[in-house]
Amino acid sequence: MESVKKWNKWANAHTYYPLDILRIALGVFLILKGASFITNTSYLDNILSDVSYFPGGMITFHYVAAAHIVGGIMIAFGLLTRWAVIAQLPILLGAIMLNFIGDFSLRNLATAVIVLVICIFFLVYGSGKHSADYFFKMQQ
């Protein structure tokens, strides 16, 4: 627990606006990706067809869409950012694995890897000084 507090103090002392913009951009990207999965269900169904033998396809579809939208909103506002990122990690790891199981797409692989790296960064860094987490922490 002490190491998390130490990391938070370091992150709050070394916060920068570009990192806040990156966090907000990540959140908006995830919201748009979740919305595209909802509006274009055949696209997600096509992606998941390579692992159609996996039970719970509809549950997976709803988890992916909801986690992207809700997690994207939370990440964009900086509210429980680490928890929202943790919810994204299985989806991103699955997206990377699907590239090797099914049809290989360099664009999808690169997008998934870049988003995964950014998510891991914010998992360690936290939401920063210009976030809802910091605002609510200062209210106490």
XYZ file of N, CA, C and O in Angstrom:
560
model
N 0.823 -1.192 0.000
C 0.000 0.000 0.000
C 0.867 1.256 0.000
O 0.507 2.249 -0.600
N 1.989 1.190 0.680
C 2.884 2.343 0.725
C 3.446 2.664 -0.655
O 3.630 3.826 -0.989
N 3.726 1.623 -1.438
C 4.284 1.876 -2.764
C 3.264 2.556 -3.673
O 3.634 3.408 -4.483
N 1.989 2.225 -3.534
C 0.954 2.884 -4.335
C 0.856 4.352 -3.948
O 0.751 5.231 -4.809
N 0.915 4.638 -2.654
C 0.883 6.043 -2.203
C 2.108 6.794 -2.711
O 2.006 7.956 -3.110
N 3.250 6.125 -2.698
C 4.481 6.754 -3.184
C 4.360 7.062 -4.678
O 4.747 8.137 -5.137
N 3.802 6.111 -5.458
C 3.613 6.337 -6.892
C 2.634 7.477 -7.141
O 2.825 8.281 -8.050
N 1.544 7.531 -6.348
C 0.572 8.611 -6.513
C 1.189 9.964 -6.223
O 0.925 10.938 -6.928
N 2.006 10.055 -5.170
C 2.668 11.325 -4.856
C 3.608 11.729 -5.982
O 3.660 12.895 -6.369
N 4.353 10.763 -6.515
C 5.257 11.065 -7.620
C 4.466 11.519 -8.845
O 4.836 12.482 -9.504
N 3.376 10.820 -9.149
C 2.569 11.158 -10.327
C 1.945 12.539 -10.186
O 1.892 13.306 -11.152
N 1.465 12.877 -9.003
C 0.864 14.194 -8.800
C 1.897 15.310 -8.878
O 1.590 16.419 -9.315
N 3.128 15.031 -8.470
C 4.180 16.044 -8.550
C 4.703 16.207 -9.972
O 5.221 17.258 -10.321
N 4.569 15.198 -10.807
C 5.113 15.223 -12.160
C 4.016 15.136 -13.219
O 4.171 14.464 -14.230
N 2.925 15.788 -12.984
C 1.826 15.712 -13.948
C 2.000 16.759 -15.043
O 2.545 17.841 -14.808
N 1.530 16.412 -16.211
C 1.658 17.284 -17.364
C 0.357 17.254 -18.156
O -0.320 16.235 -18.203
N 0.055 18.366 -18.801
C -1.159 18.436 -19.606
C -1.166 17.457 -20.781
O -2.215 16.911 -21.109
N -0.042 17.210 -21.457
C -0.085 16.217 -22.542
C -0.534 14.830 -22.074
O -1.214 14.121 -22.813
N -0.167 14.450 -20.856
C -0.612 13.155 -20.343
C -2.110 13.157 -20.077
O -2.785 12.145 -20.272
N -2.633 14.303 -19.628
C -4.077 14.405 -19.445
C -4.801 14.326 -20.789
O -5.841 13.690 -20.899
N -4.231 14.965 -21.790
C -4.826 14.907 -23.129
C -4.774 13.476 -23.667
O -5.730 12.994 -24.281
N -3.660 12.772 -23.403
C -3.547 11.374 -23.824
C -4.588 10.518 -23.115
O -5.213 9.658 -23.739
N -4.801 10.740 -21.815
C -5.804 9.980 -21.065
C -7.203 10.240 -21.620
O -7.986 9.318 -21.818
N -7.506 11.493 -21.897
C -8.821 11.832 -22.447
C -8.990 11.238 -23.844
O -10.053 10.700 -24.177
N -7.942 11.292 -24.652
C -8.011 10.713 -26.003
C -8.221 9.203 -25.940
O -8.987 8.641 -26.733
N -7.560 8.539 -24.997
C -7.767 7.107 -24.810
C -9.212 6.824 -24.436
O -9.836 5.912 -24.989
N -9.758 7.605 -23.526
C -11.152 7.422 -23.128
C -12.111 7.629 -24.289
O -13.035 6.831 -24.494
N -11.891 8.671 -25.071
C -12.766 8.951 -26.222
C -12.639 7.837 -27.259
O -13.638 7.398 -27.839
N -11.408 7.352 -27.482
C -11.217 6.244 -28.425
C -12.000 5.013 -27.982
O -12.660 4.363 -28.797
N -11.926 4.693 -26.693
C -12.645 3.520 -26.198
C -14.158 3.703 -26.296
O -14.884 2.755 -26.617
N -14.641 4.909 -26.026
C -16.084 5.178 -26.163
C -16.520 4.969 -27.613
O -17.528 4.309 -27.880
N -15.755 5.531 -28.544
C -16.110 5.392 -29.956
C -16.011 3.944 -30.427
O -16.840 3.492 -31.226
N -15.024 3.216 -29.924
C -14.892 1.804 -30.307
C -16.070 0.993 -29.766
O -16.617 0.143 -30.467
N -16.464 1.255 -28.519
C -17.628 0.574 -27.950
C -18.902 0.909 -28.702
O -19.741 0.043 -28.965
N -19.052 2.183 -29.083
C -20.234 2.593 -29.847
C -20.237 1.942 -31.228
O -21.295 1.553 -31.739
N -19.064 1.801 -31.825
C -19.020 1.155 -33.143
C -19.368 -0.331 -33.034
O -19.958 -0.891 -33.949
N -19.011 -0.968 -31.926
C -19.392 -2.365 -31.733
C -20.906 -2.494 -31.576
O -21.498 -3.464 -32.044
N -21.530 -1.526 -30.915
C -22.979 -1.588 -30.727
C -23.713 -1.307 -32.030
O -24.682 -1.995 -32.368
N -23.271 -0.313 -32.777
C -23.973 0.058 -34.002
C -23.677 -0.891 -35.158
O -24.469 -0.993 -36.082
N -22.544 -1.569 -35.120
C -22.165 -2.473 -36.199
C -21.891 -3.849 -35.595
O -20.745 -4.293 -35.514
N -22.955 -4.526 -35.195
C -22.805 -5.817 -34.520
C -22.218 -6.887 -35.438
O -21.561 -7.804 -34.960
N -22.424 -6.753 -36.725
C -21.867 -7.753 -37.641
C -20.340 -7.690 -37.643
O -19.677 -8.713 -37.837
N -19.759 -6.506 -37.415
C -18.303 -6.370 -37.360
C -17.736 -7.161 -36.184
O -16.803 -7.932 -36.338
N -18.333 -6.977 -34.998
C -17.862 -7.713 -33.822
C -18.150 -9.204 -33.973
O -17.338 -10.035 -33.581
N -19.295 -9.536 -34.564
C -19.616 -10.948 -34.793
C -18.608 -11.585 -35.741
O -18.204 -12.730 -35.554
N -18.177 -10.831 -36.750
C -17.167 -11.314 -37.688
C -15.826 -11.521 -36.985
O -15.131 -12.498 -37.247
N -15.483 -10.608 -36.076
C -14.231 -10.741 -35.337
C -14.272 -11.975 -34.446
O -13.314 -12.745 -34.367
N -15.391 -12.154 -33.758
C -15.509 -13.259 -32.814
C -15.833 -14.594 -33.484
O -15.887 -15.616 -32.806
N -16.043 -14.610 -34.796
C -16.377 -15.857 -35.479
C -15.207 -16.843 -35.448
O -15.415 -18.051 -35.520
N -13.992 -16.332 -35.324
C -12.835 -17.221 -35.276
C -12.798 -18.052 -34.005
O -12.159 -19.092 -33.958
N -13.451 -17.572 -32.969
C -13.516 -18.320 -31.705
C -14.974 -18.633 -31.387
O -15.408 -18.560 -30.254
N -15.736 -19.008 -32.416
C -17.165 -19.260 -32.238
C -17.433 -20.483 -31.373
O -18.524 -20.623 -30.829
N -16.453 -21.357 -31.235
C -16.620 -22.520 -30.370
C -16.610 -22.124 -28.891
O -16.982 -22.894 -28.037
N -16.191 -20.914 -28.599
C -16.160 -20.424 -27.212
C -17.584 -20.121 -26.751
O -18.296 -19.355 -27.389
N -18.031 -20.745 -25.654
C -19.394 -20.463 -25.184
C -19.487 -19.058 -24.588
O -18.517 -18.529 -24.070
N -20.651 -18.482 -24.686
C -20.871 -17.162 -24.104
C -20.547 -16.031 -25.047
O -20.075 -14.985 -24.620
N -20.807 -16.216 -26.324
C -20.510 -15.177 -27.300
C -21.287 -13.896 -27.061
O -20.758 -12.797 -27.188
N -22.561 -14.025 -26.690
C -23.375 -12.840 -26.448
C -22.915 -12.119 -25.178
O -22.919 -10.893 -25.120
N -22.491 -12.882 -24.188
C -21.964 -12.268 -22.960
C -20.676 -11.518 -23.278
O -20.460 -10.403 -22.792
N -19.844 -12.111 -24.109
C -18.599 -11.452 -24.512
C -18.896 -10.160 -25.252
O -18.265 -9.130 -25.002
N -19.863 -10.207 -26.170
C -20.239 -9.010 -26.923
C -20.685 -7.896 -25.986
O -20.245 -6.755 -26.108
N -21.544 -8.217 -25.032
C -22.039 -7.191 -24.123
C -20.940 -6.684 -23.198
O -20.910 -5.499 -22.854
N -20.037 -7.550 -22.765
C -18.938 -7.115 -21.912
C -18.022 -6.158 -22.664
O -17.627 -5.120 -22.138
N -17.680 -6.505 -23.890
C -16.765 -5.671 -24.668
C -17.365 -4.294 -24.890
O -16.715 -3.264 -24.650
N -18.606 -4.243 -25.335
C -19.238 -2.958 -25.629
C -19.406 -2.124 -24.355
O -19.055 -0.935 -24.335
N -19.914 -2.733 -23.299
C -20.140 -1.979 -22.058
C -18.832 -1.552 -21.413
O -18.715 -0.420 -20.930
N -17.840 -2.430 -21.405
C -16.561 -2.079 -20.787
C -15.880 -0.951 -21.546
O -15.271 -0.067 -20.931
N -15.984 -0.957 -22.865
C -15.380 0.124 -23.640
C -16.091 1.450 -23.380
O -15.432 2.471 -23.187
N -17.402 1.433 -23.382
C -18.127 2.701 -23.215
C -17.993 3.228 -21.793
O -17.583 4.375 -21.577
N -18.322 2.418 -20.809
C -18.256 2.872 -19.415
C -16.807 3.133 -19.005
O -16.500 4.150 -18.381
N -15.912 2.220 -19.366
C -14.506 2.423 -19.047
C -13.930 3.641 -19.742
O -13.118 4.370 -19.159
N -14.333 3.883 -20.978
C -13.860 5.065 -21.696
C -14.312 6.358 -21.029
O -13.542 7.316 -20.923
N -15.554 6.392 -20.562
C -16.050 7.575 -19.855
C -15.261 7.789 -18.567
O -14.835 8.912 -18.255
N -15.035 6.705 -17.826
C -14.304 6.821 -16.569
C -12.855 7.248 -16.803
O -12.322 8.069 -16.059
N -12.227 6.717 -17.823
C -10.846 7.084 -18.125
C -10.783 8.537 -18.586
O -9.889 9.285 -18.187
N -11.708 8.955 -19.418
C -11.690 10.331 -19.919
C -11.834 11.346 -18.782
O -11.170 12.383 -18.777
N -12.689 11.048 -17.817
C -12.866 11.961 -16.691
C -11.828 11.738 -15.592
O -11.719 12.550 -14.680
N -11.097 10.646 -15.657
C -10.115 10.347 -14.632
C -10.748 9.840 -13.360
O -10.247 10.072 -12.267
N -11.843 9.144 -13.481
C -12.571 8.611 -12.337
C -12.306 7.114 -12.234
O -12.670 6.360 -13.139
N -11.656 6.689 -11.160
C -11.280 5.285 -10.969
C -10.557 4.745 -12.201
O -10.876 3.682 -12.740
N -9.568 5.492 -12.634
C -8.876 5.187 -13.885
C -8.227 3.808 -13.863
O -8.328 3.062 -14.836
N -7.587 3.470 -12.774
C -6.901 2.178 -12.721
C -7.895 1.021 -12.829
O -7.627 0.024 -13.496
N -9.034 1.127 -12.178
C -10.048 0.070 -12.260
C -10.617 -0.022 -13.669
O -10.879 -1.114 -14.178
N -10.834 1.128 -14.300
C -11.351 1.123 -15.672
C -10.341 0.499 -16.632
O -10.711 -0.234 -17.551
N -9.060 0.767 -16.403
C -8.020 0.181 -17.240
C -7.948 -1.335 -17.023
O -7.786 -2.094 -17.980
N -8.089 -1.770 -15.781
C -8.067 -3.207 -15.499
C -9.195 -3.918 -16.246
O -9.018 -5.038 -16.734
N -10.355 -3.257 -16.382
C -11.470 -3.849 -17.126
C -11.169 -3.930 -18.620
O -11.725 -4.777 -19.320
N -10.273 -3.074 -19.118
C -9.926 -3.075 -20.539
C -8.880 -4.133 -20.886
O -8.807 -4.583 -22.031
N -8.057 -4.523 -19.921
C -6.932 -5.411 -20.212
C -7.337 -6.753 -20.823
O -6.715 -7.179 -21.818
N -8.366 -7.464 -20.300
C -8.730 -8.730 -20.955
C -9.209 -8.535 -22.396
O -8.928 -9.373 -23.261
N -9.888 -7.452 -22.652
C -10.370 -7.179 -24.007
C -9.185 -6.953 -24.945
O -9.141 -7.489 -26.055
N -8.220 -6.156 -24.504
C -7.071 -5.849 -25.353
C -6.187 -7.079 -25.569
O -5.696 -7.301 -26.682
N -5.995 -7.861 -24.521
C -5.222 -9.093 -24.689
C -5.944 -10.061 -25.625
O -5.311 -10.728 -26.457
N -7.281 -10.117 -25.521
C -8.069 -10.937 -26.439
C -7.967 -10.437 -27.869
O -7.903 -11.231 -28.815
N -7.951 -9.113 -28.047
C -7.825 -8.553 -29.392
C -6.480 -8.909 -30.006
O -6.395 -9.200 -31.203
N -5.446 -8.899 -29.189
C -4.123 -9.277 -29.701
C -4.100 -10.759 -30.055
O -3.591 -11.152 -31.114
N -4.663 -11.596 -29.186
C -4.678 -13.039 -29.463
C -5.524 -13.378 -30.688
O -5.176 -14.294 -31.446
N -6.628 -12.662 -30.895
C -7.483 -12.946 -32.051
C -6.760 -12.700 -33.373
O -7.093 -13.316 -34.386
N -5.794 -11.807 -33.378
C -5.021 -11.580 -34.598
C -4.187 -12.792 -34.971
O -3.910 -13.016 -36.147
N -3.768 -13.554 -33.991
C -2.947 -14.721 -34.276
C -3.779 -15.976 -34.458
O -3.343 -16.914 -35.114
N -4.990 -16.008 -33.884
C -5.869 -17.169 -34.040
C -6.589 -17.117 -35.383
O -6.668 -18.099 -36.095
N -7.132 -15.944 -35.715
C -7.924 -15.793 -36.937
C -7.139 -15.118 -38.037
O -5.935 -15.338 -38.207
N -7.837 -14.275 -38.772
C -7.204 -13.524 -39.853
C -6.283 -12.466 -39.266
O -6.679 -11.674 -38.417
N -5.044 -12.447 -39.742
C -4.064 -11.501 -39.239
C -4.282 -10.147 -39.887
O -4.347 -10.030 -41.107
N -4.409 -9.124 -39.073
C -4.548 -7.756 -39.561
C -3.552 -6.890 -38.816
O -3.662 -6.699 -37.603
N -2.565 -6.386 -39.538
C -1.520 -5.589 -38.917
C -2.085 -4.319 -38.294
O -1.650 -3.902 -37.215
N -3.074 -3.736 -38.946
C -3.682 -2.512 -38.417
C -4.383 -2.775 -37.078
O -4.215 -2.017 -36.122
N -5.165 -3.842 -37.011
C -5.848 -4.176 -35.757
C -4.853 -4.556 -34.661
O -5.039 -4.190 -33.504
N -3.811 -5.278 -35.036
C -2.796 -5.664 -34.065
C -2.071 -4.434 -33.529
O -1.874 -4.297 -32.318
N -1.692 -3.535 -34.417
C -0.984 -2.324 -33.988
C -1.867 -1.462 -33.088
O -1.402 -0.951 -32.062
N -3.147 -1.331 -33.440
C -4.065 -0.555 -32.607
C -4.209 -1.171 -31.232
O -4.130 -0.471 -30.215
N -4.379 -2.483 -31.182
C -4.541 -3.163 -29.898
C -3.286 -3.051 -29.040
O -3.365 -2.827 -27.831
N -2.122 -3.191 -29.653
C -0.871 -3.106 -28.894
C -0.646 -1.690 -28.381
O -0.249 -1.494 -27.219
N -0.902 -0.685 -29.205
C -0.719 0.704 -28.780
C -1.656 1.039 -27.637
O -1.254 1.638 -26.626
N -2.927 0.654 -27.758
C -3.890 0.929 -26.686
C -3.518 0.163 -25.422
O -3.629 0.683 -24.315
N -3.026 -1.074 -25.568
C -2.594 -1.850 -24.408
C -1.423 -1.173 -23.696
O -1.408 -1.078 -22.469
N -0.455 -0.676 -24.445
C 0.698 -0.001 -23.845
C 0.252 1.269 -23.117
O 0.700 1.539 -21.992
N -0.650 2.027 -23.718
C -1.149 3.236 -23.066
C -1.931 2.876 -21.805
O -1.802 3.543 -20.775
N -2.730 1.829 -21.880
C -3.485 1.399 -20.694
C -2.557 0.948 -19.574
O -2.784 1.278 -18.404
N -1.511 0.218 -19.904
C -0.559 -0.210 -18.875
C 0.141 1.004 -18.274
O 0.374 1.064 -17.066
N 0.438 2.000 -19.090
C 1.032 3.232 -18.570
C 0.113 3.877 -17.543
O 0.547 4.258 -16.455
N -1.178 4.013 -17.879
C -2.109 4.653 -16.946
C -2.449 3.750 -15.764
O -2.872 4.246 -14.726
N -2.254 2.464 -15.906
C -2.405 1.569 -14.762
C -1.328 1.868 -13.718
O -1.595 1.877 -12.517
N -0.128 2.160 -14.173
C 0.968 2.489 -13.267
C 0.905 3.958 -12.848
O 1.014 4.290 -11.671
N 0.713 4.851 -13.806
C 0.763 6.292 -13.562
C -0.447 6.791 -12.793
O -0.345 7.684 -11.959
N -1.612 6.240 -13.066
C -2.839 6.727 -12.446
C -3.488 7.796 -13.313
O -3.118 7.994 -14.462
N -4.428 8.499 -12.740
C -5.184 9.467 -13.536
C -4.546 10.847 -13.579
O -4.893 11.659 -14.412
N -3.628 11.132 -12.701
C -2.943 12.417 -12.732
C -3.631 13.472 -11.895
O -4.628 13.229 -11.206
N -3.076 14.669 -11.951
C -3.535 15.761 -11.096
C -4.821 16.420 -11.606
O -5.595 16.952 -10.834
N -5.042 16.387 -12.887
C -6.217 17.025 -13.481
C -7.272 15.968 -13.789
O -7.565 15.682 -14.947
N -7.833 15.389 -12.728
C -8.796 14.312 -12.900
C -9.838 14.364 -11.792
O -9.677 15.068 -10.792
N -10.891 13.602 -11.979
C -11.943 13.524 -10.967
C -11.425 12.848 -9.706
O -11.803 13.228 -8.592
N -10.550 11.868 -9.850
C -9.966 11.204 -8.676
C -9.235 12.212 -7.800
O -9.408 12.226 -6.578
N -8.411 13.036 -8.413
C -7.652 14.034 -7.641
C -8.599 15.056 -7.014
O -8.418 15.443 -5.859
N -9.623 15.463 -7.754
C -10.588 16.440 -7.228
C -11.297 15.888 -5.998
O -11.411 16.563 -4.984
N -11.768 14.655 -6.083
C -12.486 14.065 -4.946
C -11.564 13.777 -3.787
O -11.965 13.862 -2.620
N -10.312 13.456 -4.082
C -9.352 13.220 -3.007
C -9.070 14.518 -2.256
O -8.922 14.521 -1.043
N -9.016 15.638 -2.962
C -8.748 16.931 -2.337
C -9.961 17.457 -1.557
O -9.816 18.302 -0.683
N -11.142 16.958 -1.850
C -12.351 17.383 -1.141
C -12.405 16.835 0.273
O -13.081 17.361 1.123
N -11.685 15.760 0.534
C -11.733 15.112 1.849
C -10.977 15.910 2.874
O -10.089 16.570 2.750
